[in-house]
Amino acid sequence: MSTPDLTQLTEAVKTGKRKDAKAITEEALAAQCPPGEILEALKVGMDDVGRRFKANEIFVPEVLVAARAMKTSMELLEPVLAASGIKAQYRVVIGTVEGDLHDIGKNLVAMMLKGSGFEVIDLGTNVSAAAFAEAVKTHNAQLVGLSALLTTTMPAMRVTVEALRSEGLAVKIMVGGAPITSDYATEIGADGYSADAASAVELARSLMEVAA
Ligand code: B1M
């Protein structure tokens, strides 16, 4: 069996072609392609999507279909990666803060982080400060991502940052969401703020580099 061209997999992610992504991944796995190389092809695709989203060349729907294509591929790849001992370098716990049910932006951030090689533990919406702290401990996470879409739930973000700090957990905290600003992030003691999902990946990477 001939080895499939993995640039085609990158292309399938970039263009959100889920069936192609699935077929190429299946072929690559059947042809014994190293799983790390398949993962790299996916990451290159998602990085490009992030770059174009940031540059306003594409918008939320295109990012969602790209992420869906990547997810389809990842579902096939994950068991093989696990068996070959390839692990994500960093683990991030992410969620929307207590009282807030908005999750579209948070899901985008989670998908982009996953596509960039982070292991993502998504706690969903309406997540209490205690639940964030518990998850950081349980999963031994290095990074926490907090999302808030309502001005009325911004205080819950502050409470969560304070709870994580008061427990003395060695985590970096990044925040985002429509009403959040860089000044607010600084005021509540978060380590960083990003305005969109692509910048969130850059921020996560830079926070982990600083922490390393
Ligand atoms: Co709501 N809602 N909503 N809503 N809703 C807003 C946010 C609002 C601005 C609408 C308005 O009045 N113009 C307003 C907030 C006003 C304010 O506080 N300033 C509002 C309100 C008032 C409410 C309710 C209170 C309405 C009511 O019941 N009276 C209620 C609250 C419910 C609750 O949460 N307890 C409510 C409910 C809902 C729905 C359930 C109907 C639905 C949510 C569905 C869902 O998420 N599953 C909903 C929606 C869809 C919206 C709007 C229309 C769209 C939000 C969205 O998904 N945007 C919104 C108005 C608007 O923005 N046009 C609105 C797209 C998404 C990709 O962007 O989430 O900003 P965003 O995420 C971006 C960045 O912010 C950033 O990256 C993302 C991708 O680039 N980002 C991060 C987000 N999180 C990040 C985390 C990071 C880094 C970056 O690091 C961790």
Coordinates of C-alpha atoms and ligand atoms in Angstrom, one line a residue:
M1 CA 0.0 0.0 0.0
S2 CA 1.4 3.4 -1.0
T3 CA 1.9 6.0 1.7
P4 CA -0.7 8.8 1.4
D5 CA 0.4 12.4 0.9
L6 CA -0.1 14.0 4.3
T7 CA -0.2 17.5 2.7
Q8 CA -3.6 16.4 1.5
L9 CA -4.6 15.9 5.1
T10 CA -3.5 19.4 6.0
E11 CA -5.5 20.6 3.0
A12 CA -8.6 18.7 4.1
V13 CA -8.4 20.4 7.6
K14 CA -7.8 23.8 6.0
T15 CA -10.9 23.4 3.8
G16 CA -13.0 21.6 6.4
K17 CA -13.4 18.5 4.3
R18 CA -14.3 16.0 7.0
K19 CA -14.8 12.9 4.8
D20 CA -11.4 13.5 3.1
A21 CA -9.7 14.0 6.5
K22 CA -11.2 10.7 7.7
A23 CA -10.3 8.8 4.5
I24 CA -6.7 10.1 4.4
T25 CA -6.2 9.4 8.1
E26 CA -7.5 5.8 7.7
E27 CA -5.2 5.3 4.7
A28 CA -2.2 6.8 6.6
L29 CA -2.8 4.6 9.6
A30 CA -3.3 1.5 7.4
A31 CA 0.0 2.3 5.7
Q32 CA 1.7 2.5 9.1
C33 CA 2.5 6.2 8.8
P34 CA 4.1 7.4 12.1
P35 CA 1.2 8.9 14.2
G36 CA 3.3 11.9 15.1
E37 CA 3.6 12.8 11.4
I38 CA -0.2 12.5 11.0
L39 CA -0.7 14.8 14.0
E40 CA 1.8 17.3 12.6
A41 CA -0.2 17.4 9.3
L42 CA -3.3 18.2 11.3
K43 CA -1.6 20.9 13.4
V44 CA -0.2 22.6 10.3
G45 CA -3.7 22.7 8.9
M46 CA -5.2 24.1 12.1
D47 CA -2.4 26.7 12.5
D48 CA -3.2 28.0 9.0
V49 CA -6.9 28.2 9.9
G50 CA -6.0 30.1 13.1
R51 CA -3.8 32.5 11.1
R52 CA -6.5 33.2 8.5
F53 CA -9.2 33.6 11.2
K54 CA -7.0 36.2 12.9
A55 CA -6.5 38.0 9.7
N56 CA -10.2 38.1 9.1
E57 CA -9.8 36.1 5.9
I58 CA -12.2 33.4 7.2
F59 CA -14.9 33.5 9.9
V60 CA -16.5 31.3 12.6
P61 CA -18.3 28.9 10.3
E62 CA -15.1 28.0 8.4
V63 CA -13.2 27.5 11.7
L64 CA -16.0 25.3 12.9
V65 CA -15.9 23.0 9.8
A66 CA -12.1 22.9 9.9
A67 CA -12.2 21.9 13.6
R68 CA -14.8 19.3 12.9
A69 CA -12.6 17.8 10.1
M70 CA -9.7 17.8 12.6
K71 CA -11.8 16.2 15.3
T72 CA -12.9 13.4 12.9
S73 CA -9.3 12.7 12.2
M74 CA -8.2 13.0 15.8
E75 CA -10.8 10.4 16.9
L76 CA -9.0 7.8 14.7
L77 CA -5.6 9.0 15.7
E78 CA -6.0 9.3 19.4
P79 CA -5.9 5.6 20.3
V80 CA -2.9 5.1 18.1
L81 CA -1.1 8.1 19.7
A82 CA -1.9 6.7 23.1
A83 CA -0.6 3.3 22.2
S84 CA 2.6 4.8 20.8
G85 CA 3.2 6.8 24.0
I86 CA 3.0 10.2 22.3
K87 CA 1.5 12.6 24.8
A88 CA 0.4 16.2 24.6
Q89 CA 3.1 18.4 26.2
Y90 CA 0.6 20.5 28.1
R91 CA -2.8 20.1 29.7
V92 CA -5.3 22.9 29.8
V93 CA -8.5 23.0 31.8
I94 CA -11.1 25.3 30.1
G95 CA -14.6 26.4 30.9
T96 CA -17.1 29.2 31.0
V97 CA -17.4 30.7 34.5
E98 CA -20.2 30.3 36.9
G99 CA -23.6 31.7 35.9
D100 CA -22.6 31.9 32.2
L101 CA -24.1 29.5 29.6
H102 CA -22.3 30.9 26.5
D103 CA -20.0 28.3 25.0
I104 CA -19.5 28.9 21.3
G105 CA -16.4 31.0 21.7
K106 CA -15.0 28.8 24.5
N107 CA -15.6 25.8 22.2
L108 CA -13.7 27.5 19.4
V109 CA -10.8 28.2 21.8
A110 CA -10.8 24.6 23.0
M111 CA -10.8 23.2 19.5
M112 CA -8.0 25.4 18.4
L113 CA -5.9 24.5 21.4
K114 CA -6.6 20.8 20.7
G115 CA -5.6 21.3 17.1
S116 CA -2.3 22.9 18.3
G117 CA -1.4 19.9 20.4
F118 CA -2.7 20.8 23.8
E119 CA -4.6 18.2 25.8
V120 CA -7.9 20.0 26.6
I121 CA -10.2 19.2 29.6
D122 CA -13.4 21.0 28.8
L123 CA -15.5 21.5 31.9
G124 CA -18.4 23.1 29.9
T125 CA -20.4 26.1 31.0
N126 CA -21.5 27.5 34.4
V127 CA -18.4 26.1 36.1
S128 CA -17.8 27.1 39.7
A129 CA -14.4 28.3 41.0
A130 CA -14.2 25.1 43.2
A131 CA -14.8 22.9 40.1
F132 CA -12.0 24.6 38.2
A133 CA -9.6 24.1 41.2
E134 CA -10.6 20.5 41.6
A135 CA -10.1 19.8 37.8
V136 CA -6.6 21.4 37.9
K137 CA -5.7 19.1 40.7
T138 CA -7.3 16.0 39.3
H139 CA -5.8 16.4 35.8
N140 CA -2.5 18.1 37.0
A141 CA -3.1 20.9 34.5
Q142 CA -0.5 23.5 33.7
L143 CA -3.0 26.0 32.2
V144 CA -6.5 27.2 32.9
G145 CA -8.7 29.0 30.4
L146 CA -11.7 31.0 31.6
S147 CA -14.4 32.4 29.3
A148 CA -17.1 34.9 30.2
L149 CA -19.6 36.5 27.8
L150 CA -21.7 38.5 30.3
T151 CA -20.8 41.6 32.2
T152 CA -22.7 40.0 35.1
T153 CA -20.4 37.0 35.1
M154 CA -17.2 38.9 35.0
P155 CA -17.0 38.9 38.8
A156 CA -17.2 35.1 38.7
M157 CA -14.0 35.2 36.7
R158 CA -12.3 37.2 39.4
V159 CA -13.5 34.8 42.1
T160 CA -12.2 31.8 40.1
V161 CA -8.7 33.4 39.6
E162 CA -8.7 34.2 43.4
A163 CA -9.7 30.6 44.2
L164 CA -6.9 29.2 42.0
R165 CA -4.3 31.5 43.5
S166 CA -5.4 31.0 47.1
E167 CA -5.1 27.2 46.7
G168 CA -1.5 27.9 45.6
L169 CA -1.9 25.9 42.4
A170 CA 1.0 26.3 40.0
V171 CA -1.1 27.1 36.9
K172 CA -1.1 29.9 34.4
I173 CA -4.5 31.5 33.9
M174 CA -5.7 32.9 30.6
V175 CA -9.0 34.7 30.1
G176 CA -11.2 35.8 27.3
G177 CA -14.7 36.6 26.1
A178 CA -16.5 39.6 24.6
P179 CA -16.7 41.8 27.7
I180 CA -13.2 41.0 28.9
T181 CA -10.2 43.3 28.3
S182 CA -6.5 43.1 28.8
D183 CA -6.9 45.7 31.6
Y184 CA -9.5 43.5 33.4
A185 CA -7.3 40.5 33.1
T186 CA -4.4 42.4 34.7
E187 CA -6.8 43.8 37.4
I188 CA -8.0 40.3 38.5
G189 CA -4.5 38.8 38.4
A190 CA -4.8 36.6 35.3
D191 CA -1.6 35.8 33.4
G192 CA -3.0 36.8 30.0
Y193 CA -5.9 37.8 27.9
S194 CA -6.7 37.1 24.3
A195 CA -9.4 38.6 22.1
D196 CA -10.0 35.5 19.8
A197 CA -9.3 31.8 19.5
A198 CA -6.2 32.1 17.3
S199 CA -4.6 34.6 19.7
A200 CA -5.6 32.3 22.5
V201 CA -3.4 29.6 21.0
E202 CA -0.4 32.0 20.7
L203 CA -1.0 33.1 24.3
A204 CA -1.2 29.6 25.6
R205 CA 2.0 28.7 23.8
S206 CA 3.8 31.7 25.2
L207 CA 2.6 31.2 28.7
M208 CA 3.8 27.6 28.6
E209 CA 7.2 28.7 27.2
V210 CA 7.6 31.2 30.1
A211 CA 6.6 28.5 32.6
A212 CA 8.9 25.9 31.2
Ligands
B1M1 CO1 -26.4 35.8 25.0 N1 -25.8 37.6 25.4 N2 -27.5 35.8 26.6 N3 -27.0 34.0 24.5 N4 -25.5 36.1 23.4 C1 -24.7 38.1 24.5 C2 -23.3 37.8 25.0 C3 -25.1 39.7 24.5 C4 -23.9 40.6 24.1 C5 -26.3 39.9 23.5 C6 -26.8 41.4 23.5 O1 -27.5 41.8 24.4 N5 -26.4 42.1 22.6 C7 -25.7 39.8 25.9 C8 -24.6 40.2 27.0 C9 -24.7 41.6 27.4 C10 -23.7 41.9 28.4 O2 -23.5 41.3 29.4 N6 -22.8 42.9 28.1 C11 -26.3 38.5 26.2 C12 -27.3 38.2 27.1 C13 -27.8 39.5 27.9 C14 -27.8 37.0 27.4 C15 -28.9 36.6 28.4 C16 -28.8 37.2 29.8 C17 -30.3 36.9 27.7 C18 -31.5 36.6 28.5 O3 -31.8 35.5 28.9 N7 -32.1 37.7 28.9 C19 -28.8 35.0 28.5 C20 -27.8 34.7 29.6 C21 -27.7 33.2 29.8 C22 -26.6 32.8 30.7 O4 -25.5 32.7 30.2 N8 -26.8 32.7 31.9 C23 -28.2 34.7 27.1 C24 -28.3 33.5 26.5 C25 -27.8 33.2 25.2 C26 -28.2 31.9 24.5 C27 -28.3 30.7 25.4 C28 -29.5 32.1 23.7 C29 -27.0 31.9 23.4 C30 -25.8 31.1 23.8 C31 -25.7 29.8 23.1 C32 -24.3 29.1 23.4 O5 -23.3 29.8 23.6 N9 -24.4 27.8 23.4 C33 -26.6 33.4 23.3 C34 -25.9 33.9 22.3 C35 -25.6 33.0 21.1 C36 -25.4 35.3 22.3 C37 -24.7 36.1 21.2 C38 -25.7 36.4 20.2 C39 -23.5 35.4 20.5 C40 -22.4 34.9 21.4 C41 -21.4 34.1 20.6 O6 -21.5 32.9 20.6 N10 -20.6 34.7 19.8 C42 -24.2 37.4 22.0 C43 -24.3 38.6 21.2 C44 -23.1 38.8 20.2 O7 -22.0 38.5 20.6 N11 -23.4 39.2 19.0 C45 -24.9 37.3 23.3 C46 -19.7 34.1 18.8 C47 -18.4 33.6 19.5 C48 -17.5 33.0 18.5 O8 -17.8 34.8 20.0 O9 -18.2 34.1 22.4 O10 -17.1 36.4 21.8 P1 -17.3 35.0 21.5 O11 -15.9 34.2 21.6 C49 -14.8 34.8 20.9 C50 -13.9 35.7 21.8 O12 -14.7 36.4 22.8 C51 -12.8 34.9 22.3 O13 -12.6 33.9 21.3 C52 -13.8 33.6 20.7 C53 -13.6 33.2 19.3 O14 -12.9 34.2 18.6 N12 -13.0 34.1 23.6 C54 -11.9 33.7 24.3 C55 -14.1 33.6 24.2 N13 -13.8 32.9 25.2 C56 -12.4 33.0 25.3 C57 -11.6 32.4 26.3 C58 -10.2 32.6 26.1 C59 -9.7 33.4 25.0 C60 -10.6 33.9 24.1 O15 -9.3 32.1 26.9 C61 -9.7 31.1 27.8

